[in-house]
Amino acid sequence: MPNDTQARFIEQVPTLESYWRSVILFGANVASYKFALGKSLLELSNSPDTFISLEQLSEPFSRNLINHIKGGRKQTTSRSSRFLDACKKSIEGEINQDELLATTSKLGFVNVIDAFHIVNGTEIPTRFFTDERKSSGKSAKGIRLTDELFQLKETFQSINLPHEVESRWQLVEAAWDLNIARNLITISYDDDSGLLFTKDRSLKRVDVTSAQAALNGYQKGKCFYCFRDIAIDNHIGAPAEVDHFFPHTLKQYSPAANINGVWNLVLACQNCNRGVAGKSALVPSSRLLERLNRRNDYLISSNHPLRETLILQMGALPQARRTLLQNMDSWAIERLIHRWEPNDELEAVF
Ligand SMILES: [Zn+2]
């Protein structure tokens, strides 16, 4: 079903990164193949060739999947898959690498190559590869990487993209693996490790993914407050910090306030989080509160797996969530007194 928020996300910032993220972050998934293909494309964009045969594609594709199968988590919602069975046999040493790759190129891409660019039932206007499986006059069947994929690789954000695919993959797996209906999975944040976790049926804690990678897809690698570039690995740019929008110190006034809930977590640059003019234990302005509300509404209206967590934490109706934020704000300013805004902001990108 078409979804206004997702469509707006694409229209507002029609960058290559936005299109890529719409492929990775949106959409109900019945198998994890899209993530395996996404990671493979990012790897292959380092190669000088534009034509990638199915045989060549089989190596990174099956390797990425096998890495996840080894983690013991479900990779599909269907009962059986001949291709996944072959991956498992490869792990057990029952088939060799050549047999694995042959099976992968025969069975692994049946749906995923067609489906990759479909978002909300419609193909996005940018393609990261073209399908050359049916081209006549060629001996090899495969895909051709487009200029857009190579341009994506040149963007500042490209170092974050594999982490985002991985994060989304892990969130989807967690829901399937725990056999929790998507509408029941709840995700919490652990201050010490920086990890999002959930609880299984015996209430044992299960780490899901890093909070940074999970939140970055929405923020497009920008600080939530000042829109400067932040990096979720430490190689380029200021490292992203997980920031409590309503400051963490409020926990001492009310342990029940769920300050560590995903609804209250954003990624911020170090300056905004705890620099000289940083937010520290101040309460963000109502303009920023509006931004937080928009972010939460957005994650809920997309098929992001954090959606269910946010609904449980904030309510299903937009008005209920708005009221909750308003009440939280009134309560917070009573205790912390001071408002905060960043000294300066770059152009808004979300
Ligand atoms: Zn900042």
mmCIF file of C-alpha atoms and ligand atoms in Angstrom:
data_model
loop_
_atom_site.group_PDB
_atom_site.id
_atom_site.type_symbol
_atom_site.label_atom_id
_atom_site.label_comp_id
_atom_site.label_asym_id
_atom_site.label_seq_id
_atom_site.Cartn_x
_atom_site.Cartn_y
_atom_site.Cartn_z
ATOM 1 C CA MET A 1 0.000 0.000 0.000
ATOM 2 C CA PRO A 2 1.430 3.410 -0.883
ATOM 3 C CA ASN A 3 2.635 5.322 2.059
ATOM 4 C CA ASP A 4 2.846 9.098 2.205
ATOM 5 C CA THR A 5 5.793 9.348 4.512
ATOM 6 C CA GLN A 6 7.931 7.024 2.469
ATOM 7 C CA ALA A 7 7.035 8.797 -0.738
ATOM 8 C CA ARG A 8 7.861 12.143 0.821
ATOM 9 C CA PHE A 9 11.192 10.813 2.013
ATOM 10 C CA ILE A 10 12.130 10.026 -1.560
ATOM 11 C CA GLU A 11 10.798 13.286 -2.981
ATOM 12 C CA GLN A 12 12.360 15.599 -0.445
ATOM 13 C CA VAL A 13 15.886 14.387 -0.872
ATOM 14 C CA PRO A 14 16.134 12.550 -4.147
ATOM 15 C CA THR A 15 19.768 11.702 -3.713
ATOM 16 C CA LEU A 16 21.285 8.410 -4.658
ATOM 17 C CA GLU A 17 21.727 7.628 -0.998
ATOM 18 C CA SER A 18 18.028 8.159 -0.367
ATOM 19 C CA TYR A 19 17.114 5.751 -3.119
ATOM 20 C CA TRP A 20 19.573 3.193 -1.867
ATOM 21 C CA ARG A 21 18.260 3.506 1.665
ATOM 22 C CA SER A 22 14.680 3.221 0.507
ATOM 23 C CA VAL A 23 15.604 -0.151 -0.990
ATOM 24 C CA ILE A 24 17.354 -1.365 2.139
ATOM 25 C CA LEU A 25 15.218 0.144 4.879
ATOM 26 C CA PHE A 26 11.694 -0.163 3.543
ATOM 27 C CA GLY A 27 9.465 -2.965 2.559
ATOM 28 C CA ALA A 28 8.219 -6.111 4.177
ATOM 29 C CA ASN A 29 10.718 -8.906 3.805
ATOM 30 C CA VAL A 30 10.050 -12.589 3.329
ATOM 31 C CA ALA A 31 13.732 -13.489 2.938
ATOM 32 C CA SER A 32 17.029 -11.806 3.609
ATOM 33 C CA TYR A 33 18.277 -12.055 0.010
ATOM 34 C CA LYS A 34 17.865 -8.325 -0.579
ATOM 35 C CA PHE A 35 20.387 -7.627 2.164
ATOM 36 C CA ALA A 36 22.828 -10.176 0.773
ATOM 37 C CA LEU A 37 22.520 -8.610 -2.670
ATOM 38 C CA GLY A 38 22.894 -5.098 -1.222
ATOM 39 C CA LYS A 39 26.098 -6.023 0.572
ATOM 40 C CA SER A 40 27.405 -7.788 -2.543
ATOM 41 C CA LEU A 41 26.745 -4.731 -4.715
ATOM 42 C CA LEU A 42 28.614 -2.481 -2.292
ATOM 43 C CA GLU A 43 31.552 -4.874 -2.401
ATOM 44 C CA LEU A 44 31.454 -5.218 -6.186
ATOM 45 C CA SER A 45 31.395 -1.452 -6.666
ATOM 46 C CA ASN A 46 35.113 -1.602 -5.828
ATOM 47 C CA SER A 47 35.777 -3.663 -8.925
ATOM 48 C CA PRO A 48 36.673 -2.097 -12.283
ATOM 49 C CA ASP A 49 34.159 -4.231 -14.191
ATOM 50 C CA THR A 50 30.604 -3.185 -14.836
ATOM 51 C CA PHE A 51 29.368 -6.561 -16.054
ATOM 52 C CA ILE A 52 29.057 -9.108 -13.270
ATOM 53 C CA SER A 53 28.120 -12.624 -14.283
ATOM 54 C CA LEU A 54 25.807 -14.619 -12.059
ATOM 55 C CA GLU A 55 28.791 -16.838 -11.294
ATOM 56 C CA GLN A 56 30.788 -13.825 -10.053
ATOM 57 C CA LEU A 57 27.835 -12.519 -8.102
ATOM 58 C CA SER A 58 27.351 -15.924 -6.486
ATOM 59 C CA GLU A 59 30.523 -15.648 -4.426
ATOM 60 C CA PRO A 60 29.797 -12.508 -2.354
ATOM 61 C CA PHE A 61 26.075 -13.279 -2.299
ATOM 62 C CA SER A 62 26.439 -16.779 -0.846
ATOM 63 C CA ARG A 63 29.288 -15.701 1.453
ATOM 64 C CA ASN A 64 27.208 -12.932 3.009
ATOM 65 C CA LEU A 65 24.248 -15.244 3.464
ATOM 66 C CA ILE A 66 26.372 -18.021 4.910
ATOM 67 C CA ASN A 67 27.844 -15.607 7.444
ATOM 68 C CA HIS A 68 24.333 -14.965 8.653
ATOM 69 C CA ILE A 69 23.202 -18.590 8.516
ATOM 70 C CA LYS A 70 26.179 -19.419 10.737
ATOM 71 C CA GLY A 71 24.726 -17.017 13.282
ATOM 72 C CA GLY A 72 21.916 -19.532 13.603
ATOM 73 C CA ARG A 73 19.142 -17.170 12.642
ATOM 74 C CA LYS A 74 16.324 -17.686 10.189
ATOM 75 C CA GLN A 75 16.821 -16.235 6.726
ATOM 76 C CA THR A 76 13.340 -16.651 5.364
ATOM 77 C CA THR A 77 9.778 -16.910 6.532
ATOM 78 C CA SER A 78 9.075 -19.824 4.214
ATOM 79 C CA ARG A 79 9.439 -23.380 5.367
ATOM 80 C CA SER A 80 11.987 -24.523 2.865
ATOM 81 C CA SER A 81 14.418 -23.208 0.326
ATOM 82 C CA ARG A 82 16.598 -25.393 -1.859
ATOM 83 C CA PHE A 83 19.102 -22.592 -2.117
ATOM 84 C CA LEU A 84 19.398 -22.108 1.655
ATOM 85 C CA ASP A 85 19.700 -25.879 2.029
ATOM 86 C CA ALA A 86 22.716 -25.724 -0.291
ATOM 87 C CA CYS A 87 24.238 -22.967 1.853
ATOM 88 C CA LYS A 88 23.799 -25.132 4.931
ATOM 89 C CA LYS A 89 25.369 -28.121 3.167
ATOM 90 C CA SER A 90 28.313 -25.935 2.285
ATOM 91 C CA ILE A 91 28.783 -25.016 5.945
ATOM 92 C CA GLU A 92 28.685 -28.728 6.837
ATOM 93 C CA GLY A 93 31.247 -29.498 4.129
ATOM 94 C CA GLU A 94 28.766 -31.681 2.245
ATOM 95 C CA ILE A 95 29.208 -29.717 -0.978
ATOM 96 C CA ASN A 96 32.283 -27.890 -2.192
ATOM 97 C CA GLN A 97 32.626 -24.238 -3.161
ATOM 98 C CA ASP A 98 32.088 -24.877 -6.887
ATOM 99 C CA GLU A 99 28.857 -26.736 -6.191
ATOM 100 C CA LEU A 100 27.724 -23.961 -3.895
ATOM 101 C CA LEU A 101 28.366 -21.286 -6.513
ATOM 102 C CA ALA A 102 26.655 -23.318 -9.239
ATOM 103 C CA THR A 103 23.564 -23.763 -7.065
ATOM 104 C CA THR A 104 23.635 -20.102 -6.090
ATOM 105 C CA SER A 105 23.705 -18.865 -9.660
ATOM 106 C CA LYS A 106 20.888 -21.261 -10.554
ATOM 107 C CA LEU A 107 18.573 -20.766 -7.565
ATOM 108 C CA GLY A 108 19.784 -17.813 -5.523
ATOM 109 C CA PHE A 109 18.696 -14.914 -7.695
ATOM 110 C CA VAL A 110 15.288 -16.085 -8.889
ATOM 111 C CA ASN A 111 13.341 -13.288 -7.203
ATOM 112 C CA VAL A 112 15.819 -10.889 -5.718
ATOM 113 C CA ILE A 113 17.208 -9.375 -8.918
ATOM 114 C CA ASP A 114 13.682 -8.495 -10.075
ATOM 115 C CA ALA A 115 12.540 -7.289 -6.668
ATOM 116 C CA PHE A 116 15.556 -5.258 -5.561
ATOM 117 C CA HIS A 117 14.474 -1.898 -6.966
ATOM 118 C CA ILE A 118 10.812 -2.230 -6.001
ATOM 119 C CA VAL A 119 9.810 0.030 -3.116
ATOM 120 C CA ASN A 120 6.164 0.253 -2.072
ATOM 121 C CA GLY A 121 5.114 -1.787 -5.049
ATOM 122 C CA THR A 122 6.737 0.556 -7.573
ATOM 123 C CA GLU A 123 10.155 0.578 -9.111
ATOM 124 C CA ILE A 124 12.340 3.477 -7.985
ATOM 125 C CA PRO A 125 13.528 5.753 -10.814
ATOM 126 C CA THR A 126 17.190 5.014 -10.148
ATOM 127 C CA ARG A 127 18.772 1.632 -10.739
ATOM 128 C CA PHE A 128 21.978 0.390 -9.165
ATOM 129 C CA PHE A 129 22.278 -2.422 -11.687
ATOM 130 C CA THR A 130 20.481 -3.560 -14.806
ATOM 131 C CA ASP A 131 19.311 -7.090 -15.423
ATOM 132 C CA GLU A 132 21.248 -8.772 -18.231
ATOM 133 C CA ARG A 133 20.125 -12.292 -17.597
ATOM 134 C CA LYS A 134 18.007 -12.387 -20.706
ATOM 135 C CA SER A 135 20.206 -10.449 -23.124
ATOM 136 C CA SER A 136 20.676 -12.334 -26.315
ATOM 137 C CA GLY A 137 24.033 -12.764 -27.979
ATOM 138 C CA LYS A 138 25.922 -13.041 -24.720
ATOM 139 C CA SER A 139 27.323 -16.227 -23.374
ATOM 140 C CA ALA A 140 27.240 -15.112 -19.747
ATOM 141 C CA LYS A 141 24.120 -14.088 -17.907
ATOM 142 C CA GLY A 142 24.449 -11.492 -15.222
ATOM 143 C CA ILE A 143 23.873 -7.947 -14.114
ATOM 144 C CA ARG A 144 25.521 -4.693 -15.135
ATOM 145 C CA LEU A 145 26.481 -2.215 -12.438
ATOM 146 C CA THR A 146 25.304 1.299 -13.228
ATOM 147 C CA ASP A 147 27.048 4.655 -12.905
ATOM 148 C CA GLU A 148 24.684 5.351 -10.026
ATOM 149 C CA LEU A 149 26.180 2.528 -7.994
ATOM 150 C CA PHE A 150 29.702 3.822 -8.590
ATOM 151 C CA GLN A 151 28.567 7.363 -7.736
ATOM 152 C CA LEU A 152 27.038 6.050 -4.536
ATOM 153 C CA LYS A 153 30.425 4.635 -3.681
ATOM 154 C CA GLU A 154 31.990 8.088 -4.063
ATOM 155 C CA THR A 155 29.696 9.776 -1.554
ATOM 156 C CA PHE A 156 30.849 10.632 1.903
ATOM 157 C CA GLN A 157 28.181 8.353 3.317
ATOM 158 C CA SER A 158 29.359 5.254 1.526
ATOM 159 C CA ILE A 159 31.339 3.958 4.492
ATOM 160 C CA ASN A 160 28.136 3.808 6.508
ATOM 161 C CA LEU A 161 26.089 1.902 3.965
ATOM 162 C CA PRO A 162 27.345 -1.639 4.656
ATOM 163 C CA HIS A 163 26.741 -1.083 8.364
ATOM 164 C CA GLU A 164 23.173 -0.030 7.674
ATOM 165 C CA VAL A 165 22.463 -3.080 5.554
ATOM 166 C CA GLU A 166 23.901 -5.246 8.304
ATOM 167 C CA SER A 167 21.836 -3.509 10.967
ATOM 168 C CA ARG A 168 18.584 -3.839 9.080
ATOM 169 C CA TRP A 169 19.378 -7.468 8.347
ATOM 170 C CA GLN A 170 19.950 -8.190 12.033
ATOM 171 C CA LEU A 171 16.711 -6.501 13.056
ATOM 172 C CA VAL A 172 14.707 -8.555 10.581
ATOM 173 C CA GLU A 173 16.448 -11.755 11.671
ATOM 174 C CA ALA A 174 15.780 -11.036 15.319
ATOM 175 C CA ALA A 175 12.057 -10.804 14.666
ATOM 176 C CA TRP A 176 12.015 -14.037 12.646
ATOM 177 C CA ASP A 177 14.367 -15.932 14.886
ATOM 178 C CA LEU A 178 12.492 -15.222 18.074
ATOM 179 C CA ASN A 179 9.379 -16.090 16.138
ATOM 180 C CA ILE A 180 7.902 -12.955 17.510
ATOM 181 C CA ALA A 181 5.196 -11.514 15.378
ATOM 182 C CA ARG A 182 6.505 -8.262 14.032
ATOM 183 C CA ASN A 183 3.892 -6.484 16.085
ATOM 184 C CA LEU A 184 5.333 -7.744 19.346
ATOM 185 C CA ILE A 185 9.064 -7.316 19.114
ATOM 186 C CA THR A 186 10.352 -4.740 21.556
ATOM 187 C CA ILE A 187 13.803 -3.333 21.358
ATOM 188 C CA SER A 188 15.637 -1.652 24.235
ATOM 189 C CA TYR A 189 18.889 0.217 24.428
ATOM 190 C CA ASP A 190 21.811 -0.638 26.656
ATOM 191 C CA ASP A 191 23.878 2.391 27.683
ATOM 192 C CA ASP A 192 27.041 0.473 28.397
ATOM 193 C CA SER A 193 27.402 -1.541 25.224
ATOM 194 C CA GLY A 194 25.619 0.804 22.793
ATOM 195 C CA LEU A 195 23.574 -2.180 21.629
ATOM 196 C CA LEU A 196 19.900 -2.578 20.988
ATOM 197 C CA PHE A 197 18.581 -5.760 22.514
ATOM 198 C CA THR A 198 15.374 -7.691 22.900
ATOM 199 C CA LYS A 199 14.250 -10.485 25.208
ATOM 200 C CA ASP A 200 13.376 -13.992 24.140
ATOM 201 C CA ARG A 201 10.489 -16.014 25.521
ATOM 202 C CA SER A 202 12.374 -16.863 28.690
ATOM 203 C CA LEU A 203 13.174 -13.136 29.088
ATOM 204 C CA LYS A 204 16.822 -13.750 28.350
ATOM 205 C CA ARG A 205 18.518 -10.777 26.794
ATOM 206 C CA VAL A 206 19.410 -11.078 23.102
ATOM 207 C CA ASP A 207 21.617 -8.413 21.540
ATOM 208 C CA VAL A 208 20.212 -7.300 18.221
ATOM 209 C CA THR A 209 22.364 -4.656 16.612
ATOM 210 C CA SER A 210 24.248 -1.472 17.314
ATOM 211 C CA ALA A 211 22.018 1.486 18.063
ATOM 212 C CA GLN A 212 24.171 3.662 15.840
ATOM 213 C CA ALA A 213 23.717 1.615 12.705
ATOM 214 C CA ALA A 214 19.988 1.219 13.341
ATOM 215 C CA LEU A 215 19.327 4.930 13.783
ATOM 216 C CA ASN A 216 21.632 6.179 11.076
ATOM 217 C CA GLY A 217 19.441 5.150 8.164
ATOM 218 C CA TYR A 218 16.919 7.821 9.018
ATOM 219 C CA GLN A 219 19.462 10.499 9.847
ATOM 220 C CA LYS A 220 21.426 9.907 6.641
ATOM 221 C CA GLY A 221 24.729 10.206 8.469
ATOM 222 C CA LYS A 222 23.961 13.673 9.840
ATOM 223 C CA CYS A 223 23.828 14.941 13.396
ATOM 224 C CA PHE A 224 20.211 15.070 14.562
ATOM 225 C CA TYR A 225 20.624 18.647 15.767
ATOM 226 C CA CYS A 226 23.094 20.471 13.523
ATOM 227 C CA PHE A 227 23.067 18.232 10.383
ATOM 228 C CA ARG A 228 26.840 17.971 10.266
ATOM 229 C CA ASP A 229 28.261 14.714 8.950
ATOM 230 C CA ILE A 230 28.839 12.044 11.500
ATOM 231 C CA ALA A 231 30.403 8.651 10.898
ATOM 232 C CA ILE A 232 29.276 5.434 12.476
ATOM 233 C CA ASP A 233 32.668 3.940 12.128
ATOM 234 C CA ASN A 234 35.533 6.062 13.251
ATOM 235 C CA HIS A 235 37.429 6.471 10.012
ATOM 236 C CA ILE A 236 36.023 9.719 8.642
ATOM 237 C CA GLY A 237 34.221 12.592 10.312
ATOM 238 C CA ALA A 238 33.182 13.055 13.883
ATOM 239 C CA PRO A 239 32.054 9.797 15.442
ATOM 240 C CA ALA A 240 28.303 9.547 15.979
ATOM 241 C CA GLU A 241 27.208 9.417 19.587
ATOM 242 C CA VAL A 242 23.939 7.928 20.777
ATOM 243 C CA ASP A 243 22.207 10.842 22.467
ATOM 244 C CA HIS A 244 19.203 10.840 24.768
ATOM 245 C CA PHE A 245 16.966 13.619 23.444
ATOM 246 C CA PHE A 246 15.455 14.048 26.900
ATOM 247 C CA PRO A 247 18.649 13.876 28.939
ATOM 248 C CA HIS A 248 19.689 10.697 30.621
ATOM 249 C CA THR A 249 19.868 12.452 33.999
ATOM 250 C CA LEU A 250 16.044 12.507 34.087
ATOM 251 C CA LYS A 251 16.200 8.825 34.990
ATOM 252 C CA GLN A 252 16.984 9.765 38.556
ATOM 253 C CA TYR A 253 13.637 11.572 38.820
ATOM 254 C CA SER A 254 11.614 8.796 37.331
ATOM 255 C CA PRO A 255 13.067 5.380 36.556
ATOM 256 C CA ALA A 256 9.769 4.591 34.820
ATOM 257 C CA ALA A 257 10.200 7.352 32.243
ATOM 258 C CA ASN A 258 11.885 4.955 29.786
ATOM 259 C CA ILE A 259 14.592 7.447 28.894
ATOM 260 C CA ASN A 260 16.509 4.620 27.196
ATOM 261 C CA GLY A 261 13.632 3.862 24.841
ATOM 262 C CA VAL A 262 14.318 4.027 21.131
ATOM 263 C CA TRP A 263 11.755 6.856 20.917
ATOM 264 C CA ASN A 264 14.218 9.064 22.837
ATOM 265 C CA LEU A 265 17.451 8.068 21.095
ATOM 266 C CA VAL A 266 19.077 10.051 18.306
ATOM 267 C CA LEU A 267 22.575 10.220 16.857
ATOM 268 C CA ALA A 268 24.455 13.442 17.491
ATOM 269 C CA CYS A 269 27.896 14.841 16.884
ATOM 270 C CA GLN A 270 30.125 15.206 19.900
ATOM 271 C CA ASN A 271 29.759 19.008 19.909
ATOM 272 C CA CYS A 272 25.995 18.889 20.133
ATOM 273 C CA ASN A 273 25.939 16.014 22.570
ATOM 274 C CA ARG A 274 28.481 17.180 25.114
ATOM 275 C CA GLY A 275 30.658 19.948 23.682
ATOM 276 C CA VAL A 276 31.173 23.373 25.291
ATOM 277 C CA ALA A 277 27.889 24.646 23.863
ATOM 278 C CA GLY A 278 26.444 21.164 23.758
ATOM 279 C CA LYS A 279 23.124 19.919 25.009
ATOM 280 C CA SER A 280 24.385 17.881 27.965
ATOM 281 C CA ALA A 281 21.533 17.956 30.524
ATOM 282 C CA LEU A 282 19.444 20.692 28.871
ATOM 283 C CA VAL A 283 16.029 20.274 27.277
ATOM 284 C CA PRO A 284 15.905 20.695 23.471
ATOM 285 C CA SER A 285 13.645 23.418 22.072
ATOM 286 C CA SER A 286 10.124 22.702 20.859
ATOM 287 C CA ARG A 287 11.367 23.039 17.280
ATOM 288 C CA LEU A 288 13.703 20.118 17.923
ATOM 289 C CA LEU A 289 10.927 18.249 19.699
ATOM 290 C CA GLU A 290 8.901 18.595 16.507
ATOM 291 C CA ARG A 291 11.817 17.039 14.660
ATOM 292 C CA LEU A 292 11.873 14.091 17.067
ATOM 293 C CA ASN A 293 8.140 13.598 16.672
ATOM 294 C CA ARG A 294 8.542 13.616 12.902
ATOM 295 C CA ARG A 295 11.340 11.049 13.126
ATOM 296 C CA ASN A 296 9.277 8.687 15.287
ATOM 297 C CA ASP A 297 6.212 9.078 13.066
ATOM 298 C CA TYR A 298 8.365 8.368 10.081
ATOM 299 C CA LEU A 299 9.859 5.149 11.468
ATOM 300 C CA ILE A 300 6.385 3.999 12.447
ATOM 301 C CA SER A 301 4.869 4.672 9.052
ATOM 302 C CA SER A 302 7.672 2.863 7.253
ATOM 303 C CA ASN A 303 8.133 -0.858 7.674
ATOM 304 C CA HIS A 304 11.156 -0.325 9.866
ATOM 305 C CA PRO A 305 11.355 -3.092 12.480
ATOM 306 C CA LEU A 306 11.752 -0.448 15.172
ATOM 307 C CA ARG A 307 8.209 0.557 14.317
ATOM 308 C CA GLU A 308 6.598 -1.909 16.714
ATOM 309 C CA THR A 309 8.897 -0.915 19.519
ATOM 310 C CA LEU A 310 8.016 2.719 19.010
ATOM 311 C CA ILE A 311 4.301 1.987 18.976
ATOM 312 C CA LEU A 312 4.585 0.079 22.224
ATOM 313 C CA GLN A 313 6.544 2.916 23.763
ATOM 314 C CA MET A 314 4.540 5.800 22.352
ATOM 315 C CA GLY A 315 1.118 4.596 21.262
ATOM 316 C CA ALA A 316 -0.371 3.745 17.872
ATOM 317 C CA LEU A 317 -2.020 7.081 17.168
ATOM 318 C CA PRO A 318 -0.023 10.138 16.090
ATOM 319 C CA GLN A 319 -2.010 12.328 18.472
ATOM 320 C CA ALA A 320 -1.244 10.049 21.432
ATOM 321 C CA ARG A 321 2.446 10.187 20.623
ATOM 322 C CA ARG A 322 2.378 13.955 20.295
ATOM 323 C CA THR A 323 0.651 14.285 23.674
ATOM 324 C CA LEU A 324 3.178 11.971 25.260
ATOM 325 C CA LEU A 325 6.081 14.053 23.944
ATOM 326 C CA GLN A 326 4.371 17.233 25.079
ATOM 327 C CA ASN A 327 3.909 15.848 28.592
ATOM 328 C CA MET A 328 7.454 14.589 28.665
ATOM 329 C CA ASP A 329 8.683 18.026 27.647
ATOM 330 C CA SER A 330 6.679 19.801 30.370
ATOM 331 C CA TRP A 331 7.920 17.350 32.952
ATOM 332 C CA ALA A 332 11.552 17.656 31.800
ATOM 333 C CA ILE A 333 11.681 21.459 31.735
ATOM 334 C CA GLU A 334 10.289 21.608 35.274
ATOM 335 C CA ARG A 335 13.318 19.702 36.454
ATOM 336 C CA LEU A 336 16.107 20.798 34.136
ATOM 337 C CA ILE A 337 14.938 24.429 33.656
ATOM 338 C CA HIS A 338 17.045 25.363 30.638
ATOM 339 C CA ARG A 339 16.304 25.081 26.950
ATOM 340 C CA TRP A 340 18.908 24.218 24.361
ATOM 341 C CA GLU A 341 19.457 24.736 20.632
ATOM 342 C CA PRO A 342 22.603 24.136 18.611
ATOM 343 C CA ASN A 343 24.673 27.271 17.933
ATOM 344 C CA ASP A 344 24.268 26.870 14.226
ATOM 345 C CA GLU A 345 22.713 24.358 11.890
ATOM 346 C CA LEU A 346 23.393 23.298 8.350
ATOM 347 C CA GLU A 347 20.562 22.834 5.901
ATOM 348 C CA ALA A 348 17.992 20.350 7.139
ATOM 349 C CA VAL A 349 18.023 16.970 5.394
ATOM 350 C CA PHE A 350 15.306 15.229 7.430
HETATM 351 ZN ZN ZN B 1 25.684 18.363 15.928
#
